[in-house]
Short mmCIF file of N, CA, C and O in Angstrom, two decimals:
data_model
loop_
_atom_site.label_atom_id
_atom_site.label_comp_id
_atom_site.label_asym_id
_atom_site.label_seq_id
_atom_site.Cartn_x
_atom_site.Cartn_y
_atom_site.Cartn_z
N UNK D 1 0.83 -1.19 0.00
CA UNK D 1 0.00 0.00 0.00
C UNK D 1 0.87 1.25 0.00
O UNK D 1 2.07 1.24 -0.30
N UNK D 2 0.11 2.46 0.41
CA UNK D 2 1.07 3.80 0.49
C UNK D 2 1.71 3.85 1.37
O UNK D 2 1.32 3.58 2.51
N UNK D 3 3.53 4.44 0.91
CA UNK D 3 3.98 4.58 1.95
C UNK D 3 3.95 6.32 2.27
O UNK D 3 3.30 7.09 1.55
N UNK D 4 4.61 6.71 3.24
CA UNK D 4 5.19 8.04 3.53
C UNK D 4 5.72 8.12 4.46
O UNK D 4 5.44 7.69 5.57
N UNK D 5 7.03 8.98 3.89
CA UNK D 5 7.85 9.25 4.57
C UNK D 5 8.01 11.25 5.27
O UNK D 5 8.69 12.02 4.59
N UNK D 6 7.73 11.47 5.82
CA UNK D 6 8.43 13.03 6.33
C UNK D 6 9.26 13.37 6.44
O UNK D 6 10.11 12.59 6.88
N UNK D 7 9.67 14.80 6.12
CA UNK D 7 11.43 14.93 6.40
C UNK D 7 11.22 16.35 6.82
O UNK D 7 10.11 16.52 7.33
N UNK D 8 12.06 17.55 6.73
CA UNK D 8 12.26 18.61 7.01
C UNK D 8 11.92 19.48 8.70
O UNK D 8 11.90 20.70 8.86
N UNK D 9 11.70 18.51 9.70
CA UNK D 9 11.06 19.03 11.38
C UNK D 9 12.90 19.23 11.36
O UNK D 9 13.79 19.12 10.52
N UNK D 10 12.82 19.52 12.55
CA UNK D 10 13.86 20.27 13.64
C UNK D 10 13.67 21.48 14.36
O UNK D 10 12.56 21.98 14.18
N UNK D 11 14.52 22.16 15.21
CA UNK D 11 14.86 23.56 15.59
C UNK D 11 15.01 24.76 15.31
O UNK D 11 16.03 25.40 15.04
N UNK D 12 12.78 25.36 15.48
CA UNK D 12 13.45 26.75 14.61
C UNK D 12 13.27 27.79 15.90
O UNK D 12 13.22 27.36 17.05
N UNK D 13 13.20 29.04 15.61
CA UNK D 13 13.01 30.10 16.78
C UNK D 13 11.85 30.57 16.45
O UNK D 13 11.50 30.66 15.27
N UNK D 14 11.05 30.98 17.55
CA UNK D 14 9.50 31.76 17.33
C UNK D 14 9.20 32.70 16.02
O UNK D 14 9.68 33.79 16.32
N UNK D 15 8.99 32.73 15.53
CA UNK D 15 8.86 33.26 14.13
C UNK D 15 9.20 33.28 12.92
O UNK D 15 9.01 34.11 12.04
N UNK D 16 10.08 31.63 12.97
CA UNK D 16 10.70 31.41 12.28
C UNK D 16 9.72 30.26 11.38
O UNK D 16 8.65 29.78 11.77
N UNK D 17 10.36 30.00 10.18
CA UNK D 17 9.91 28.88 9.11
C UNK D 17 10.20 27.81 8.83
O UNK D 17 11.42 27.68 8.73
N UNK D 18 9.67 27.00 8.66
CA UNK D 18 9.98 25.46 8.17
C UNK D 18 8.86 24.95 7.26
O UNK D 18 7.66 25.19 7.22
N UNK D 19 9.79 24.05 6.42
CA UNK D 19 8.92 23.46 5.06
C UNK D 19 9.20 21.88 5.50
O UNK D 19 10.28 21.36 5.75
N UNK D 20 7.61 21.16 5.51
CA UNK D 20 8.20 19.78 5.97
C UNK D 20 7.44 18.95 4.57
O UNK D 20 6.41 19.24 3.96
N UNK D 21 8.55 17.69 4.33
CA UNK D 21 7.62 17.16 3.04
C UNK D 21 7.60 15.82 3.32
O UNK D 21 8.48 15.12 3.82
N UNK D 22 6.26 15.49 2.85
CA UNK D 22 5.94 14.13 2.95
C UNK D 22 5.78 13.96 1.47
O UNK D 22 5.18 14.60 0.61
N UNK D 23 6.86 12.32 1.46
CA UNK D 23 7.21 11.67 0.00
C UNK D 23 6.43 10.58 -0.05
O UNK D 23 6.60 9.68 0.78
N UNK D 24 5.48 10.49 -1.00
CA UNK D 24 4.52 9.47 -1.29
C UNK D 24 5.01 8.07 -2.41
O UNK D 24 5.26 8.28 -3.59
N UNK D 25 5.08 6.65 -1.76
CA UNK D 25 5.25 5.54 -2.36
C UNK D 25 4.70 4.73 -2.87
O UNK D 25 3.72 5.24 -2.34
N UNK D 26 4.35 3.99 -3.36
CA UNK D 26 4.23 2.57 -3.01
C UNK D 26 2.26 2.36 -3.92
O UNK D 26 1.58 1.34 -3.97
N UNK D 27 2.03 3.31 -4.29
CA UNK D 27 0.55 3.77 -5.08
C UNK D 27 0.82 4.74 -5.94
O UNK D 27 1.85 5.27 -6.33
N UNK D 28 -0.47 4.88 -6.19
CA UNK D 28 -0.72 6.53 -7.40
C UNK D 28 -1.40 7.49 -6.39
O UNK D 28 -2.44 7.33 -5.75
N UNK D 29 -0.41 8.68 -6.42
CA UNK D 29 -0.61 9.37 -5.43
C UNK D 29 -2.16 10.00 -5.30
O UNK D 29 -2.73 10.43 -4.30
N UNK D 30 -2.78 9.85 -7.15
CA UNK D 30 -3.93 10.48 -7.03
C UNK D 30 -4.82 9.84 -6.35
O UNK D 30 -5.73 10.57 -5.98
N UNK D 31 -4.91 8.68 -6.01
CA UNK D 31 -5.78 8.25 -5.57
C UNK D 31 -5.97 8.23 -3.64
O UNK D 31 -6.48 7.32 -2.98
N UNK D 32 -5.41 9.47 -3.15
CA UNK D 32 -5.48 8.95 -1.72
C UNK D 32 -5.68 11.05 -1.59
O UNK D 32 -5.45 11.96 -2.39
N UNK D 33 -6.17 11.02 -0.29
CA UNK D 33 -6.09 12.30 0.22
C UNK D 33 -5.53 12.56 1.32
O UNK D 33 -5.65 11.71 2.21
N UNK D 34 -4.81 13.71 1.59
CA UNK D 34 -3.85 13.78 2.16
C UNK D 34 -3.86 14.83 3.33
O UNK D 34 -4.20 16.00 3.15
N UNK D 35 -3.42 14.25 4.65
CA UNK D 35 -3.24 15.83 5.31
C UNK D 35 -1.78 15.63 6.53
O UNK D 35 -0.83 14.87 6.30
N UNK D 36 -1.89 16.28 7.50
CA UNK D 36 -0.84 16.73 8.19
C UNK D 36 -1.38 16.95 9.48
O UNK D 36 -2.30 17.74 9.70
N UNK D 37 -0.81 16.24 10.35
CA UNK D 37 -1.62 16.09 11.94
C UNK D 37 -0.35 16.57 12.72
O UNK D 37 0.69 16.80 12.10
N UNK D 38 -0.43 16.71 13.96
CA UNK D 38 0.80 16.54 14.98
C UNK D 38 0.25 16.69 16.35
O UNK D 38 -0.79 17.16 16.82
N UNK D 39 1.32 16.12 16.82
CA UNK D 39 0.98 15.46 18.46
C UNK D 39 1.98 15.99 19.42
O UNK D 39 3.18 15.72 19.34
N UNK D 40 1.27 17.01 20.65
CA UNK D 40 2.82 17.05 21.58
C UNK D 40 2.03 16.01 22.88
O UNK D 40 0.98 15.39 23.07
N UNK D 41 3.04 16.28 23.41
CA UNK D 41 3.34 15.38 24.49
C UNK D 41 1.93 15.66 25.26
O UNK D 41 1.41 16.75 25.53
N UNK D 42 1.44 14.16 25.55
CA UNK D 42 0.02 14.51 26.51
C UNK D 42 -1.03 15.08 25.67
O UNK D 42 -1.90 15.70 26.27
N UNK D 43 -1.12 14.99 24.46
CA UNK D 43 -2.31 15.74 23.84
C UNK D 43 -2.76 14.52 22.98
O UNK D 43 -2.24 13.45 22.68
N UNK D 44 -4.11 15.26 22.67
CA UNK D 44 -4.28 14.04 21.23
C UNK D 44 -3.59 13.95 20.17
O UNK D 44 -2.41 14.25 20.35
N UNK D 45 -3.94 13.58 18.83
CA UNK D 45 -3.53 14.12 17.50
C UNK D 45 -4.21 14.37 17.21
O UNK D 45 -5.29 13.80 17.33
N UNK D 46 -3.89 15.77 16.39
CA UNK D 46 -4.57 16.81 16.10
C UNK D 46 -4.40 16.67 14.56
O UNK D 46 -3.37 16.17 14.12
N UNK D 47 -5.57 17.18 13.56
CA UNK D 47 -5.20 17.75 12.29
C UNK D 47 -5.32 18.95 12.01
O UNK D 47 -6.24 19.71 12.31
N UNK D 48 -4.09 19.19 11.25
CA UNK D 48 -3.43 20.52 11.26
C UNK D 48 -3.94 20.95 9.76
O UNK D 48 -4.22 22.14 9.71
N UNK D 49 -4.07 20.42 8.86
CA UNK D 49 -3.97 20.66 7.24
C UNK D 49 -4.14 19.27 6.83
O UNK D 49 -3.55 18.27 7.24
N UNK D 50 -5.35 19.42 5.69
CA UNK D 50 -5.25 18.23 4.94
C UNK D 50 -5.84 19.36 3.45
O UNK D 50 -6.21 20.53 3.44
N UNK D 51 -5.69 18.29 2.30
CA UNK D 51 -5.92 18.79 0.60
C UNK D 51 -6.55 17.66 0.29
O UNK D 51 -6.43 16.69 1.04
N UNK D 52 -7.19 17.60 -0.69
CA UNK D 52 -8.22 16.56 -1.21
C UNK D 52 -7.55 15.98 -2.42
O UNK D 52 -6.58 16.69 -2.69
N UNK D 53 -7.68 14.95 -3.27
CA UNK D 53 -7.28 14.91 -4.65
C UNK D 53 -7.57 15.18 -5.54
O UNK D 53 -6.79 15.49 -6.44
N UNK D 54 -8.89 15.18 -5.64
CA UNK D 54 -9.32 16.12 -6.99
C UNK D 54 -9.30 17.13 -6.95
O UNK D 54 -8.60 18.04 -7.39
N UNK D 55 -9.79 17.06 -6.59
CA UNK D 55 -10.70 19.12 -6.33
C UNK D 55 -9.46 20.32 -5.94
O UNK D 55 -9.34 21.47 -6.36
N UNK D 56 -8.30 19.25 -4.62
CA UNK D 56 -8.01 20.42 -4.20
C UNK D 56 -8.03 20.66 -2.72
O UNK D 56 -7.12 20.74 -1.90
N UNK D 57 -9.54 20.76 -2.59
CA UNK D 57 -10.19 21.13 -1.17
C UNK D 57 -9.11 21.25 -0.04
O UNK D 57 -8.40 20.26 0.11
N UNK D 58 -8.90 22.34 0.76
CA UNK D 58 -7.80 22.28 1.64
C UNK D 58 -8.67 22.63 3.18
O UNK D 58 -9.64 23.37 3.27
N UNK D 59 -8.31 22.20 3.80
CA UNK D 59 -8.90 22.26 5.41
C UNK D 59 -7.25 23.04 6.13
O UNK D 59 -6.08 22.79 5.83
N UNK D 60 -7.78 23.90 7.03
CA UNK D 60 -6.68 24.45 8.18
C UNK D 60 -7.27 24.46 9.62
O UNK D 60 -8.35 25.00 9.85
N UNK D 61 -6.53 23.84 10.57
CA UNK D 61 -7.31 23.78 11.71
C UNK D 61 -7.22 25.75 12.03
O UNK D 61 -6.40 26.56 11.60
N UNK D 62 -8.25 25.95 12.80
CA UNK D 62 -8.06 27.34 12.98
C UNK D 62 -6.56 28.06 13.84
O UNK D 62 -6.14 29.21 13.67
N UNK D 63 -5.91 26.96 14.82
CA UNK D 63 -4.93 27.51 15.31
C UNK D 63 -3.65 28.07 14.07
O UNK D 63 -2.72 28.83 14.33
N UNK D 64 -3.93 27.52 12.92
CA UNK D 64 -2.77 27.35 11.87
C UNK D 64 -3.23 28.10 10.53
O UNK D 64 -2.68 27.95 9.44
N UNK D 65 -4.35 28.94 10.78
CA UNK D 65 -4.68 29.78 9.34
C UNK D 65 -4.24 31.05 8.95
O UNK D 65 -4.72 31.85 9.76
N UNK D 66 -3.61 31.58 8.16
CA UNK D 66 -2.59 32.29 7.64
C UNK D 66 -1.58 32.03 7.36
O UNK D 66 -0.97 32.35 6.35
N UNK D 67 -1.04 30.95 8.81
CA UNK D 67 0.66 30.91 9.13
C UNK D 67 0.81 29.64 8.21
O UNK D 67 1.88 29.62 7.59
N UNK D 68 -0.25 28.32 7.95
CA UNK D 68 0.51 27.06 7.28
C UNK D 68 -0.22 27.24 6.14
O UNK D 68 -1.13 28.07 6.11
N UNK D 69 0.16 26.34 4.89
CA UNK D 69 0.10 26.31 3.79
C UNK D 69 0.41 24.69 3.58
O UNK D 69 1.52 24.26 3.91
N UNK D 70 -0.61 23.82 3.02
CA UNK D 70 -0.50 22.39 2.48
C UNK D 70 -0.65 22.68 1.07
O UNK D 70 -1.49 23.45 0.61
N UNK D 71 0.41 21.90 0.27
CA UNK D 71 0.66 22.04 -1.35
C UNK D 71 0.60 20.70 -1.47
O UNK D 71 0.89 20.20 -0.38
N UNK D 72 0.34 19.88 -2.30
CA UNK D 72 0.14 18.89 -2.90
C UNK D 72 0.98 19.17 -4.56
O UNK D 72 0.48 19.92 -5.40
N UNK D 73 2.41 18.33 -4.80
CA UNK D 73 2.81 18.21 -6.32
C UNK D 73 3.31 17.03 -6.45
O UNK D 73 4.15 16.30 -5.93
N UNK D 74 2.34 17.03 -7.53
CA UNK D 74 1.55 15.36 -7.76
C UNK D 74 3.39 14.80 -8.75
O UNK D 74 3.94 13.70 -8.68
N UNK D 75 4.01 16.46 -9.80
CA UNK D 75 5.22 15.52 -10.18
C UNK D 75 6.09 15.13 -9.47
O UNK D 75 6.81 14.18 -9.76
N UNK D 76 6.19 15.91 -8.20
CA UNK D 76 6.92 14.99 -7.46
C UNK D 76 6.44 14.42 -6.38
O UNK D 76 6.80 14.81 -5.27
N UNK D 77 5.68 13.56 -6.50
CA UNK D 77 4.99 12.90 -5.38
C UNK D 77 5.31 12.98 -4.07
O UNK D 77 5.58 12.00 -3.38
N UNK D 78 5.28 14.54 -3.56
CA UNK D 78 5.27 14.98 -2.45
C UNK D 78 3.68 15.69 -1.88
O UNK D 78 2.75 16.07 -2.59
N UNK D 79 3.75 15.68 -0.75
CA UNK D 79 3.08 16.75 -0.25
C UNK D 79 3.55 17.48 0.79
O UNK D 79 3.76 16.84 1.82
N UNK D 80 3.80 18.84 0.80
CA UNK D 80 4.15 19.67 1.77
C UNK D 80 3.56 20.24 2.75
O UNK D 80 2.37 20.17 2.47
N UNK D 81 3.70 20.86 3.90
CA UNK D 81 3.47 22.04 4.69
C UNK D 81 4.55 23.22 4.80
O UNK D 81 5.49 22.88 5.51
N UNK D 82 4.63 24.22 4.41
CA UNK D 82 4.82 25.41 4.63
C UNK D 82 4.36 26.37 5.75
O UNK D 82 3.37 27.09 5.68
N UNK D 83 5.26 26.27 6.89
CA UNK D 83 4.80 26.83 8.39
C UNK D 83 5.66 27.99 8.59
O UNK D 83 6.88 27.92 8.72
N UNK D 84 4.77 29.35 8.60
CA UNK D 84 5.36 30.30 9.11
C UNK D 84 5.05 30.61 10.20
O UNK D 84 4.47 29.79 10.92
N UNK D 85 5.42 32.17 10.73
CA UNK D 85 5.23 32.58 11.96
C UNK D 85 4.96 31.65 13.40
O UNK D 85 4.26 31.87 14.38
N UNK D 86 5.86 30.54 13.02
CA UNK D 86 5.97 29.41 14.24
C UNK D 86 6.09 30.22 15.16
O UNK D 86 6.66 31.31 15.12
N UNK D 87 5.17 29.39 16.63
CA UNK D 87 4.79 29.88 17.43
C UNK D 87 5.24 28.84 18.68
O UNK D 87 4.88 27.77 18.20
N UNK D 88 5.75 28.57 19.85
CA UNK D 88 6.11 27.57 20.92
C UNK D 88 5.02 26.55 20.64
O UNK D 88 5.38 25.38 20.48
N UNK D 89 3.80 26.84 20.57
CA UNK D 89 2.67 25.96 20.86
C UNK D 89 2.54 25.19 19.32
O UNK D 89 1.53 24.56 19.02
N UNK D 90 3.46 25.31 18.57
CA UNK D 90 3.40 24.38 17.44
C UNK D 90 3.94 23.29 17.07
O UNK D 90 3.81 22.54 16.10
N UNK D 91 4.83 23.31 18.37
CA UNK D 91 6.15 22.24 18.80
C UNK D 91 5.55 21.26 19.16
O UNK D 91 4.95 21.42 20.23
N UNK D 92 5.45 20.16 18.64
CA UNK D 92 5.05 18.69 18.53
C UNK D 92 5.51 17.72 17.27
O UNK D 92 6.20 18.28 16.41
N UNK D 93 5.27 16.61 17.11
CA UNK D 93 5.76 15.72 16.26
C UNK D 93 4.90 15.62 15.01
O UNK D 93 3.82 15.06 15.15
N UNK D 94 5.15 15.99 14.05
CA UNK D 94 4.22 15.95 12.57
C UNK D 94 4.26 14.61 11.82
O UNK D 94 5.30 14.02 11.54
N UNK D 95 3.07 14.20 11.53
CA UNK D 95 2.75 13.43 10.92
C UNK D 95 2.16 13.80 9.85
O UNK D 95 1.35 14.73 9.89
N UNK D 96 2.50 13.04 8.49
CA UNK D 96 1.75 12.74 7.33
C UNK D 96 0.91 11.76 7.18
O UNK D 96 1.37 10.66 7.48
N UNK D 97 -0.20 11.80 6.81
CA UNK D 97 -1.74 10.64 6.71
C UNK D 97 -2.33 10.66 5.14
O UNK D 97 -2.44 11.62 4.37
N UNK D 98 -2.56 9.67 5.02
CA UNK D 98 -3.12 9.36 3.55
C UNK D 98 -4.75 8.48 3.55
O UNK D 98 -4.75 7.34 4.01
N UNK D 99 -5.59 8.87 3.22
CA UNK D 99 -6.85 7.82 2.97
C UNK D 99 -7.93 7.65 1.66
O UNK D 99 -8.62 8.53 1.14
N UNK D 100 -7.91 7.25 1.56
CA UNK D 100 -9.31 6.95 -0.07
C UNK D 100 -10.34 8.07 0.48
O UNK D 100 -10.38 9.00 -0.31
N UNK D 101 -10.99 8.21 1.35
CA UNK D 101 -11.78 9.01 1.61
C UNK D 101 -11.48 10.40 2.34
O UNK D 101 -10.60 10.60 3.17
N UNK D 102 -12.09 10.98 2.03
CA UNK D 102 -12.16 12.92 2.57
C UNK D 102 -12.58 12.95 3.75
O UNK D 102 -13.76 12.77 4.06
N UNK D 103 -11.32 13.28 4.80
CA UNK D 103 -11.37 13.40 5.77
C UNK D 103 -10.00 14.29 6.38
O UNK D 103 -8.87 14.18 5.90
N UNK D 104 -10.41 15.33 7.72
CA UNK D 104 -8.94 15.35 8.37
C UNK D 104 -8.96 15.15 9.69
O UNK D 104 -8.31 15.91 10.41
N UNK D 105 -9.62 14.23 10.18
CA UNK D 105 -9.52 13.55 11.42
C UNK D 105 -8.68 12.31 11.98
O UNK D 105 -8.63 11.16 11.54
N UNK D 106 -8.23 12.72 12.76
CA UNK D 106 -6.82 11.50 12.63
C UNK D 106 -7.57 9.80 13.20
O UNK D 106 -6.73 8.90 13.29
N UNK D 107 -8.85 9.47 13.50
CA UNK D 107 -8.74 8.13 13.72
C UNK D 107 -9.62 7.53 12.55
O UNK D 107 -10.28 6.49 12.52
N UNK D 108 -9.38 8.75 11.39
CA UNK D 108 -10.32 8.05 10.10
C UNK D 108 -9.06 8.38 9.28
O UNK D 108 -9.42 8.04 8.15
N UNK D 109 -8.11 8.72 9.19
CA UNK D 109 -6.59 8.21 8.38
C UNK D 109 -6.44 6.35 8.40
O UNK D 109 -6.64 5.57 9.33
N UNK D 110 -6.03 6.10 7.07
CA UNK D 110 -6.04 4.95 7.24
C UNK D 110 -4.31 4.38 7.28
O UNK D 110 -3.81 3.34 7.72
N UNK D 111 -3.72 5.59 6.59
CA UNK D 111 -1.66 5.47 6.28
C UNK D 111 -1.23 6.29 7.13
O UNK D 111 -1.97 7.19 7.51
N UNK D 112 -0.41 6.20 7.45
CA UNK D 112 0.73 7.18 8.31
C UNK D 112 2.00 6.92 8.09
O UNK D 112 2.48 5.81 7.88
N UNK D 113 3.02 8.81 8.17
CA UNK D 113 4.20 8.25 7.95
C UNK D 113 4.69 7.93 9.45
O UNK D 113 3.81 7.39 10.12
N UNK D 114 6.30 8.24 10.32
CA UNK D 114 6.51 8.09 11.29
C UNK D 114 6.82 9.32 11.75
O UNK D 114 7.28 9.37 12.89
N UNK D 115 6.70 10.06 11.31
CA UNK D 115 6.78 11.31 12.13
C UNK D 115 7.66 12.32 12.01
O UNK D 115 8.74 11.83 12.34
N UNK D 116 7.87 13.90 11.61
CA UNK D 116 9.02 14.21 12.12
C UNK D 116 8.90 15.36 13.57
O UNK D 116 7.77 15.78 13.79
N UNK D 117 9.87 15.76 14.37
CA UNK D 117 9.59 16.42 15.09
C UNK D 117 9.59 17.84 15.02
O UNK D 117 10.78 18.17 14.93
N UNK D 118 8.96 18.74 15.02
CA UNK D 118 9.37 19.64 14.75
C UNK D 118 9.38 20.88 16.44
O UNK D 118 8.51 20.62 17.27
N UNK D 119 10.02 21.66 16.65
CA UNK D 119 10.68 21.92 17.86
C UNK D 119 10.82 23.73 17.58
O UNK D 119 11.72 24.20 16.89
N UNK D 120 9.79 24.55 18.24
CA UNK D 120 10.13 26.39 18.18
C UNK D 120 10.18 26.73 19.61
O UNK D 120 9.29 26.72 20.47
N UNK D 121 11.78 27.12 19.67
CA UNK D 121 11.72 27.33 20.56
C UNK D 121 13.20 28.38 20.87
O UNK D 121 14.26 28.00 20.37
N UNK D 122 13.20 29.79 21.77
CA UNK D 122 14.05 30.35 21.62
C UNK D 122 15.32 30.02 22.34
O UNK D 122 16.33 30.69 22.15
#
């Protein structure tokens, strides 16, 4: 089935940027929809951004509207987040999720990658 992998988390400072990308395997990327969750310590998982496959359709949880940006490019079978104006409270572990159906709730994801961490902090 699909894989994914995440890459780009680490150590930025409060207002700083990071681009994290999740690399899609193992299928045709069109066929799955995609979003971006993350988890800190003691919380649930949360979804942060998901994009649809056809259409597009993009969801932002409200803590993350202005500052993130989910891109979907299908030639390079990535999907991104683009996070600005990082904030302390954004510091948790990001996950990429993939499912046949339109959703951005994390216990109706059916793929996951493993995570990267991502960390704002001065």
């Amino acid at each position: 089935q699909v894989q994914l992998v995440e890459s780009g988390g680490g150590l930025v400072q409060p207002g700083g940027s990071l681009r994290l990308s999740c690399t899609v395997s193992g299928a045709s990327m069109n066929y799955y929809h995609y979003g971006w969750f993350r988890q800190a310590p003691g919380k649930d998982r949360e979804g942060v951004s998901c994009i649809s496959t056809g259409e597009g359709s993009t969801y932002y949880a409200d803590s993350v509207k202005g500052r993130f940006t989910i891109i979907r490019d299908n030639a390079k079978n990535t999907v991104y987040l683009e996070m600005n104006s990082l904030k302390p409270e954004d510091t948790a572990v990001y996950y990429c999720a993939a499912d046949l159906a339109w959703s951005c709730h994390a216990d109706a994801m059916d793929y996951w990658g493993k995570g990267t961490l991502v960390t704002v902090s001065s």
